[in-house]
Amino acid sequence: MTTLEINENVQLNSVTLGFDTGATISKFSTDGTFASNSDGLVPTEKACKTYIDTIAYTDIEHVIYVTPTGNDSNDGSIHVPCLTIAGALGKISDNDSTHRYVILVGPGIYSEDNSEGAIQLKEYVEIRSIDGPIATKITVQDNNNHLFIGINKASISNLSIAGPTGEGYASVVMNTAGEMEIENCFFEDCNIGAYCNHASAIIFIKRTKYLGTIDECIRCDNGICHVNNVFVGSTATISSVLYATGTSSVIKAFTIDAQSSGITNCLFVDNGAFLNVSGAMLCGNSSSTIGCKFGSNANSATTMHVIGTCMQTLLYYIDAGSLTTNEGQFIGESVSIIREKINALNTFNIKNIGYDSNVNIERFRIAGDLSIGIDGSGNSLQVGRGTSYTRNTSCISYDG
């Protein structure tokens, strides 16, 4: 046996290496499909990653590929991918519960054409990026149309979506009966991130992040939004993180981290909607941010239920403005309100719930000046079960 010992870096050109296995390796391969099935090729790290990322879908799902170098006239296979998500969706016609599809989107920036109307998602079709939302960004061509319209059993995951910015238009809207999922997505510089607007629609929104300038991160005018793990970027400018309005609107949210000084309303509820939030950190700039806001059309069914939440350094913790007719209900449990004295502002932490309103406060920890202020006739205020106050000039201010 001949032994070759190398102590320095060596570059080999046009040579082969023989090993005891009897295999002769002639080159490295970047083919992530391992299509050649050869003993003479060594896959690169990227090729191995591509294979691992896609193998879970191969043979058990119908897979269509999208890359920045693709073409929508292609068939969407891994070697001849499509260029856009809309193009990939156009290849699908036999989707059902036994023919599920996955559209795998490669890293890059994509411009989706929504100029003739929003892109309609399809049942039993998942749209997923391969390398995650940091590496894969979807942009719109028309800011005055929705980008994606959801449908029953559709899902979007691992994407970053920018736009549209036109008033009332959303990155993803669900306006038909059914259930869809949005998971691990970034929304940035759009008017509305996720929008539910059908009485029989349900959107499951998991692990989403909101960046840039957004009017409403999540809005529900009809239907139900189940929200889990929302993060607002520290420099984001947001009008409302959660926005619920309408008698058939329900938002149930868990784990909200909204600490940007650019937030106007952390939580907004109006016109008979129900908003339930548990496990939230709502912080802002004391000169601008409102924690919990009741809209001008709040009525007896309008309810905000906040559980296990910390609200810190806000202008108002609860605000219903200067309403003369408002029967909204605020229910708080295990809420910590922390506020240092602000000499320039003589404001209430809980302010102006309105007329004929019910405020139930349990297990609150309140620190600051004028922590609870209820102004208006016909109000009811219940404080009890483990509520504590520290450093208050006037802990409870009640007129009504």
Short mmCIF file of C-alpha atoms in Angstrom, two decimals:
data_model
loop_
_atom_site.label_atom_id
_atom_site.label_comp_id
_atom_site.label_asym_id
_atom_site.label_seq_id
_atom_site.Cartn_x
_atom_site.Cartn_y
_atom_site.Cartn_z
CA MET A 1 0.00 0.00 0.00
CA THR A 2 1.23 3.47 -0.87
CA THR A 3 0.62 6.25 1.66
CA LEU A 4 0.29 9.88 0.60
CA GLU A 5 0.86 12.43 3.36
CA ILE A 6 -0.04 16.09 2.71
CA ASN A 7 0.96 18.82 5.17
CA GLU A 8 -0.02 21.89 3.11
CA ASN A 9 -3.11 22.98 1.17
CA VAL A 10 -3.27 21.22 -2.17
CA GLN A 11 -5.43 22.08 -5.18
CA LEU A 12 -6.31 19.14 -7.41
CA ASN A 13 -7.33 19.76 -11.02
CA SER A 14 -8.58 17.10 -13.43
CA VAL A 15 -7.61 14.19 -11.21
CA THR A 16 -9.46 11.33 -9.61
CA LEU A 17 -9.08 9.88 -6.15
CA GLY A 18 -9.40 6.18 -5.43
CA PHE A 19 -10.46 4.85 -2.02
CA ASP A 20 -10.49 1.42 -0.42
CA THR A 21 -14.20 1.13 -1.11
CA GLY A 22 -13.37 0.79 -4.77
CA ALA A 23 -15.29 3.98 -5.67
CA THR A 24 -13.59 6.61 -7.79
CA ILE A 25 -14.60 10.20 -7.03
CA SER A 26 -14.28 12.50 -10.00
CA LYS A 27 -15.91 15.76 -8.78
CA PHE A 28 -18.10 17.53 -6.28
CA SER A 29 -21.80 17.91 -7.06
CA THR A 30 -24.15 20.86 -6.37
CA ASP A 31 -27.23 18.88 -7.43
CA GLY A 32 -29.65 19.00 -4.51
CA THR A 33 -31.81 16.22 -5.97
CA PHE A 34 -29.04 13.57 -6.03
CA ALA A 35 -30.54 12.64 -9.38
CA SER A 36 -27.41 10.99 -10.81
CA ASN A 37 -27.23 8.51 -7.92
CA SER A 38 -23.49 8.18 -8.54
CA ASP A 39 -20.68 6.82 -6.35
CA GLY A 40 -18.30 9.15 -8.16
CA LEU A 41 -19.78 12.43 -6.87
CA VAL A 42 -19.54 14.15 -3.50
CA PRO A 43 -22.43 16.56 -2.73
CA THR A 44 -21.64 20.03 -1.41
CA GLU A 45 -23.09 21.30 1.86
CA LYS A 46 -25.69 23.38 0.00
CA ALA A 47 -26.73 20.39 -2.10
CA CYS A 48 -27.22 18.33 1.07
CA LYS A 49 -29.31 21.10 2.65
CA THR A 50 -31.49 21.42 -0.44
CA TYR A 51 -32.09 17.68 -0.44
CA ILE A 52 -32.95 17.60 3.28
CA ASP A 53 -35.28 20.62 2.99
CA THR A 54 -37.27 19.03 0.18
CA ILE A 55 -37.13 15.31 0.93
CA ALA A 56 -39.98 15.56 3.45
CA TYR A 57 -42.30 16.63 0.66
CA THR A 58 -41.03 14.29 -2.06
CA ASP A 59 -43.22 11.26 -2.75
CA ILE A 60 -45.83 12.30 -0.15
CA GLU A 61 -46.85 15.67 -1.56
CA HIS A 62 -47.15 17.26 -4.96
CA VAL A 63 -44.38 19.87 -4.98
CA ILE A 64 -44.05 22.93 -7.21
CA TYR A 65 -40.90 25.03 -7.03
CA VAL A 66 -40.50 28.79 -7.36
CA THR A 67 -37.15 30.57 -7.72
CA PRO A 68 -36.05 34.06 -8.82
CA THR A 69 -34.51 32.54 -11.97
CA GLY A 70 -37.57 30.48 -12.87
CA ASN A 71 -40.18 31.03 -15.55
CA ASP A 72 -43.94 30.70 -15.22
CA SER A 73 -44.04 28.80 -18.51
CA ASN A 74 -42.07 26.00 -16.82
CA ASP A 75 -43.76 22.99 -15.26
CA GLY A 76 -42.59 23.92 -11.74
CA SER A 77 -40.36 20.91 -11.15
CA ILE A 78 -37.12 21.40 -9.23
CA HIS A 79 -35.04 21.67 -12.43
CA VAL A 80 -37.47 23.99 -14.26
CA PRO A 81 -39.16 26.06 -11.53
CA CYS A 82 -41.75 28.80 -11.81
CA LEU A 83 -40.94 32.46 -11.30
CA THR A 84 -43.92 33.53 -9.16
CA ILE A 85 -46.33 32.11 -6.63
CA ALA A 86 -49.21 33.08 -8.90
CA GLY A 87 -47.60 31.10 -11.71
CA ALA A 88 -47.17 28.07 -9.46
CA LEU A 89 -50.80 28.24 -8.33
CA GLY A 90 -51.83 28.26 -11.97
CA LYS A 91 -50.27 24.79 -12.43
CA ILE A 92 -52.61 23.26 -9.84
CA SER A 93 -56.01 21.92 -10.87
CA ASP A 94 -56.53 18.59 -9.05
CA ASN A 95 -56.00 19.78 -5.48
CA ASP A 96 -58.21 18.14 -2.87
CA SER A 97 -57.89 16.29 0.44
CA THR A 98 -56.11 13.39 -1.29
CA HIS A 99 -54.00 15.58 -3.62
CA ARG A 100 -52.29 18.11 -1.39
CA TYR A 101 -49.74 20.49 -2.86
CA VAL A 102 -46.75 22.37 -1.49
CA ILE A 103 -45.31 25.39 -3.30
CA LEU A 104 -41.69 25.69 -2.18
CA VAL A 105 -40.30 29.19 -2.67
CA GLY A 106 -36.54 29.62 -2.89
CA PRO A 107 -34.64 32.54 -1.34
CA GLY A 108 -34.90 35.89 -3.09
CA ILE A 109 -37.22 38.85 -3.70
CA TYR A 110 -40.37 38.26 -5.75
CA SER A 111 -42.78 40.74 -7.31
CA GLU A 112 -46.30 39.31 -7.47
CA ASP A 113 -48.73 40.81 -9.98
CA ASN A 114 -51.95 41.74 -8.18
CA SER A 115 -52.80 44.56 -10.58
CA GLU A 116 -55.82 42.66 -11.98
CA GLY A 117 -56.98 41.61 -8.53
CA ALA A 118 -55.70 39.67 -5.56
CA ILE A 119 -54.04 36.29 -6.02
CA GLN A 120 -56.48 33.55 -5.07
CA LEU A 121 -55.02 30.82 -2.88
CA LYS A 122 -56.21 27.25 -3.34
CA GLU A 123 -57.60 24.60 -1.04
CA TYR A 124 -55.11 22.05 0.28
CA VAL A 125 -52.17 24.08 -1.02
CA GLU A 126 -49.39 25.22 1.29
CA ILE A 127 -47.06 28.05 0.26
CA ARG A 128 -43.76 27.79 2.11
CA SER A 129 -40.32 29.29 1.67
CA ILE A 130 -37.31 27.01 1.89
CA ASP A 131 -34.97 29.34 3.80
CA GLY A 132 -37.44 31.33 5.94
CA PRO A 133 -38.82 34.89 5.98
CA ILE A 134 -35.46 36.62 6.30
CA ALA A 135 -34.30 35.16 3.00
CA THR A 136 -37.60 35.18 1.07
CA LYS A 137 -39.59 38.36 0.45
CA ILE A 138 -42.82 38.85 -1.51
CA THR A 139 -43.71 42.32 -2.81
CA VAL A 140 -46.79 43.67 -4.58
CA GLN A 141 -47.13 45.44 -7.91
CA ASP A 142 -50.38 47.23 -7.00
CA ASN A 143 -50.83 48.86 -3.59
CA ASN A 144 -54.56 49.28 -4.14
CA ASN A 145 -55.45 45.59 -4.21
CA HIS A 146 -55.14 42.81 -1.67
CA LEU A 147 -52.17 40.52 -2.31
CA PHE A 148 -53.52 37.08 -1.35
CA ILE A 149 -57.13 35.95 -0.84
CA GLY A 150 -57.40 32.99 1.49
CA ILE A 151 -59.61 29.95 1.16
CA ASN A 152 -60.45 26.89 3.22
CA LYS A 153 -57.46 24.60 3.98
CA ALA A 154 -54.91 26.99 2.47
CA SER A 155 -51.76 28.00 4.35
CA ILE A 156 -48.81 30.38 4.07
CA SER A 157 -45.60 30.02 6.05
CA ASN A 158 -41.99 31.22 6.28
CA LEU A 159 -42.50 34.26 4.02
CA SER A 160 -41.82 37.96 4.40
CA ILE A 161 -44.59 40.01 2.77
CA ALA A 162 -44.35 43.74 1.96
CA GLY A 163 -47.46 45.67 0.92
CA PRO A 164 -50.02 46.65 -0.13
CA THR A 165 -50.14 50.13 1.40
CA GLY A 166 -53.50 51.30 0.01
CA GLU A 167 -56.21 52.09 2.56
CA GLY A 168 -58.19 48.97 3.50
CA TYR A 169 -56.00 46.50 1.57
CA ALA A 170 -54.24 43.56 3.19
CA SER A 171 -51.32 41.26 2.57
CA VAL A 172 -53.64 38.31 3.27
CA VAL A 173 -57.44 38.58 3.47
CA MET A 174 -59.88 35.78 4.32
CA ASN A 175 -63.31 36.80 3.00
CA THR A 176 -64.93 33.42 2.50
CA ALA A 177 -66.10 30.62 4.81
CA GLY A 178 -63.44 28.19 5.97
CA GLU A 179 -60.17 27.94 7.87
CA MET A 180 -56.67 28.96 6.80
CA GLU A 181 -53.28 29.26 8.49
CA ILE A 182 -50.52 31.86 8.50
CA GLU A 183 -47.34 30.82 10.30
CA ASN A 184 -43.85 32.22 10.82
CA CYS A 185 -44.33 35.18 8.48
CA PHE A 186 -43.05 38.76 8.54
CA PHE A 187 -45.38 41.59 7.49
CA GLU A 188 -43.90 44.96 6.69
CA ASP A 189 -44.96 48.30 5.20
CA CYS A 190 -48.56 47.37 4.51
CA ASN A 191 -51.96 48.80 5.39
CA ILE A 192 -53.23 45.57 6.97
CA GLY A 193 -51.20 42.43 7.63
CA ALA A 194 -53.81 39.68 8.10
CA TYR A 195 -57.50 40.53 7.62
CA CYS A 196 -60.52 38.35 8.48
CA ASN A 197 -63.81 39.53 6.94
CA HIS A 198 -66.37 36.74 6.75
CA ALA A 199 -68.72 35.61 9.53
CA SER A 200 -67.80 31.94 8.94
CA ALA A 201 -64.07 32.48 8.40
CA ILE A 202 -61.32 31.45 10.82
CA ILE A 203 -57.66 32.41 10.53
CA PHE A 204 -54.98 30.75 12.64
CA ILE A 205 -52.07 33.19 12.91
CA LYS A 206 -48.91 31.83 14.54
CA ARG A 207 -45.47 33.30 15.14
CA THR A 208 -45.76 36.48 13.07
CA LYS A 209 -43.64 39.64 13.13
CA TYR A 210 -44.62 43.16 12.08
CA LEU A 211 -42.12 45.70 10.77
CA GLY A 212 -42.08 49.13 9.16
CA THR A 213 -45.28 51.15 8.85
CA ILE A 214 -48.55 49.25 9.26
CA ASP A 215 -52.06 50.50 9.95
CA GLU A 216 -53.44 47.29 11.51
CA CYS A 217 -51.26 44.24 12.09
CA ILE A 218 -54.26 41.93 12.49
CA ARG A 219 -57.80 43.09 11.76
CA CYS A 220 -61.09 41.25 12.17
CA ASP A 221 -64.36 42.73 10.86
CA ASN A 222 -66.14 39.36 10.73
CA GLY A 223 -65.17 35.85 11.79
CA ILE A 224 -62.53 34.61 14.23
CA CYS A 225 -58.78 35.16 14.47
CA HIS A 226 -56.83 32.76 16.67
CA VAL A 227 -53.52 34.53 17.28
CA ASN A 228 -50.45 33.05 18.95
CA ASN A 229 -47.07 34.74 19.39
CA VAL A 230 -47.09 38.19 17.80
CA PHE A 231 -43.98 40.37 17.83
CA VAL A 232 -43.88 44.05 16.85
CA GLY A 233 -40.48 45.40 15.80
CA SER A 234 -38.99 47.98 18.17
CA THR A 235 -38.94 50.69 15.48
CA ALA A 236 -42.27 49.83 13.81
CA THR A 237 -44.96 52.48 13.34
CA ILE A 238 -48.33 50.82 14.04
CA SER A 239 -51.83 52.32 14.31
CA SER A 240 -53.31 49.21 15.98
CA VAL A 241 -51.68 45.86 16.75
CA LEU A 242 -55.00 44.02 17.14
CA TYR A 243 -58.15 45.62 15.68
CA ALA A 244 -61.59 44.05 16.15
CA THR A 245 -64.87 45.62 15.04
CA GLY A 246 -68.33 44.25 14.28
CA THR A 247 -70.81 42.09 16.15
CA SER A 248 -69.53 38.84 14.62
CA SER A 249 -65.84 39.62 15.16
CA VAL A 250 -63.68 37.74 17.65
CA ILE A 251 -59.93 37.91 18.23
CA LYS A 252 -58.37 35.49 20.72
CA ALA A 253 -54.69 36.23 21.19
CA PHE A 254 -51.90 34.72 23.28
CA THR A 255 -48.35 35.99 23.78
CA ILE A 256 -48.20 39.49 22.31
CA ASP A 257 -44.96 41.48 22.47
CA ALA A 258 -45.76 45.06 21.42
CA GLN A 259 -43.12 47.41 22.80
CA SER A 260 -42.49 49.88 20.00
CA SER A 261 -42.76 53.57 20.82
CA GLY A 262 -44.41 54.00 17.41
CA ILE A 263 -47.66 52.23 18.38
CA THR A 264 -50.84 54.33 18.61
CA ASN A 265 -53.24 51.67 19.94
CA CYS A 266 -52.03 48.31 21.17
CA LEU A 267 -55.54 46.85 21.33
CA PHE A 268 -58.62 48.31 19.62
CA VAL A 269 -62.21 47.07 19.92
CA ASP A 270 -65.45 48.58 18.61
CA ASN A 271 -69.05 47.99 17.53
CA GLY A 272 -69.88 44.77 19.37
CA ALA A 273 -66.61 42.92 18.80
CA PHE A 274 -64.93 40.64 21.36
CA LEU A 275 -61.19 40.85 21.98
CA ASN A 276 -59.47 38.44 24.37
CA VAL A 277 -55.75 38.84 25.07
CA SER A 278 -53.64 36.70 27.38
CA GLY A 279 -49.95 36.98 28.16
CA ALA A 280 -49.12 40.32 26.53
CA MET A 281 -46.42 42.93 27.04
CA LEU A 282 -47.86 46.27 25.94
CA CYS A 283 -45.42 49.13 26.23
CA GLY A 284 -45.08 52.39 24.41
CA ASN A 285 -44.27 56.05 24.55
CA SER A 286 -46.14 57.82 27.35
CA SER A 287 -46.97 60.76 25.13
CA SER A 288 -48.73 58.76 22.41
CA THR A 289 -49.47 55.07 23.01
CA ILE A 290 -52.83 53.79 24.27
CA GLY A 291 -52.93 50.27 25.66
CA CYS A 292 -56.62 49.41 25.28
CA LYS A 293 -58.84 51.58 23.09
CA PHE A 294 -62.62 51.44 22.73
CA GLY A 295 -63.93 52.87 19.46
CA SER A 296 -66.67 55.48 19.06
CA ASN A 297 -69.27 52.82 18.14
CA ALA A 298 -68.75 50.63 21.19
CA ASN A 299 -71.98 49.12 22.55
CA SER A 300 -73.13 46.75 25.26
CA ALA A 301 -71.64 43.75 23.45
CA THR A 302 -68.24 45.37 22.91
CA THR A 303 -65.88 43.53 25.23
CA MET A 304 -62.16 43.57 25.90
CA HIS A 305 -60.87 40.81 28.20
CA VAL A 306 -57.20 41.14 29.19
CA ILE A 307 -55.50 38.41 31.23
CA GLY A 308 -51.95 38.07 32.51
CA THR A 309 -50.72 41.22 30.80
CA CYS A 310 -48.16 43.91 31.64
CA MET A 311 -48.88 47.46 30.48
CA GLN A 312 -46.11 49.97 31.00
CA THR A 313 -45.39 53.61 30.11
CA LEU A 314 -48.58 54.30 28.19
CA LEU A 315 -50.58 57.50 27.80
CA TYR A 316 -53.85 55.71 28.67
CA TYR A 317 -54.15 52.09 29.68
CA ILE A 318 -57.84 52.08 28.80
CA ASP A 319 -59.42 54.88 26.82
CA ALA A 320 -62.84 55.43 25.33
CA GLY A 321 -62.23 59.05 24.45
CA SER A 322 -64.98 61.55 25.20
CA LEU A 323 -67.94 59.31 24.45
CA THR A 324 -71.37 60.26 25.70
CA THR A 325 -72.91 56.86 24.97
CA ASN A 326 -70.82 53.78 25.51
CA GLU A 327 -71.62 50.50 27.20
CA GLY A 328 -68.35 48.73 26.51
CA GLN A 329 -67.00 46.19 28.96
CA PHE A 330 -63.42 45.89 30.11
CA ILE A 331 -62.48 42.82 32.13
CA GLY A 332 -58.97 42.60 33.54
CA GLU A 333 -57.38 39.70 35.39
CA SER A 334 -53.80 39.42 36.64
CA VAL A 335 -52.80 42.65 34.94
CA SER A 336 -49.71 44.59 35.99
CA ILE A 337 -49.80 48.32 35.31
CA ILE A 338 -46.46 50.00 35.92
CA ARG A 339 -45.93 53.69 35.46
CA GLU A 340 -43.48 56.24 36.78
CA LYS A 341 -44.72 59.72 37.65
CA ILE A 342 -44.92 62.02 34.63
CA ASN A 343 -45.01 65.62 35.80
CA ALA A 344 -46.05 67.05 32.45
CA LEU A 345 -49.09 64.83 32.10
CA ASN A 346 -51.98 64.70 34.50
CA THR A 347 -53.63 61.74 32.84
CA PHE A 348 -55.39 58.62 33.98
CA ASN A 349 -53.99 55.16 33.46
CA ILE A 350 -57.52 53.89 33.01
CA LYS A 351 -59.52 56.73 31.52
CA ASN A 352 -62.96 57.59 30.26
CA ILE A 353 -64.58 54.22 29.90
CA GLY A 354 -67.68 56.22 29.05
CA TYR A 355 -71.31 56.18 30.06
CA ASP A 356 -73.14 53.06 31.19
CA SER A 357 -69.90 51.03 31.16
CA ASN A 358 -68.75 48.10 33.22
CA VAL A 359 -65.17 47.85 34.44
CA ASN A 360 -64.11 44.74 36.31
CA ILE A 361 -60.60 44.72 37.74
CA GLU A 362 -59.14 41.69 39.51
CA ARG A 363 -55.62 40.86 40.65
CA PHE A 364 -54.22 44.10 39.28
CA ARG A 365 -50.90 45.56 40.30
CA ILE A 366 -51.10 49.30 39.75
CA ALA A 367 -48.29 51.81 40.19
CA GLY A 368 -48.47 55.45 39.18
CA ASP A 369 -50.57 58.59 39.42
CA LEU A 370 -54.35 58.53 39.07
CA SER A 371 -54.21 54.89 38.15
CA ILE A 372 -57.94 54.36 37.70
CA GLY A 373 -60.15 57.12 36.39
CA ILE A 374 -63.79 56.48 35.54
CA ASP A 375 -65.71 59.46 34.23
CA GLY A 376 -69.37 59.40 33.21
CA SER A 377 -72.78 58.61 34.60
CA GLY A 378 -74.13 55.09 34.94
CA ASN A 379 -70.72 53.40 35.15
CA SER A 380 -69.95 50.47 37.39
CA LEU A 381 -66.50 49.84 38.80
CA GLN A 382 -65.52 46.66 40.59
CA VAL A 383 -62.07 46.37 42.15
CA GLY A 384 -61.11 43.33 44.16
CA ARG A 385 -59.44 39.96 44.54
CA GLY A 386 -55.77 40.73 44.94
CA THR A 387 -55.58 44.23 43.48
CA SER A 388 -52.69 46.29 44.88
CA TYR A 389 -51.61 49.90 44.50
CA THR A 390 -48.26 51.59 45.08
CA ARG A 391 -47.06 55.21 44.89
CA ASN A 392 -50.44 56.62 43.88
CA THR A 393 -51.40 60.26 44.29
CA SER A 394 -54.99 59.20 43.74
CA CYS A 395 -55.42 55.51 43.28
CA ILE A 396 -59.05 55.59 42.22
CA SER A 397 -60.78 58.58 40.65
CA TYR A 398 -64.43 57.87 40.06
CA ASP A 399 -67.18 60.21 38.90
CA GLY A 400 -70.45 58.62 37.97
#
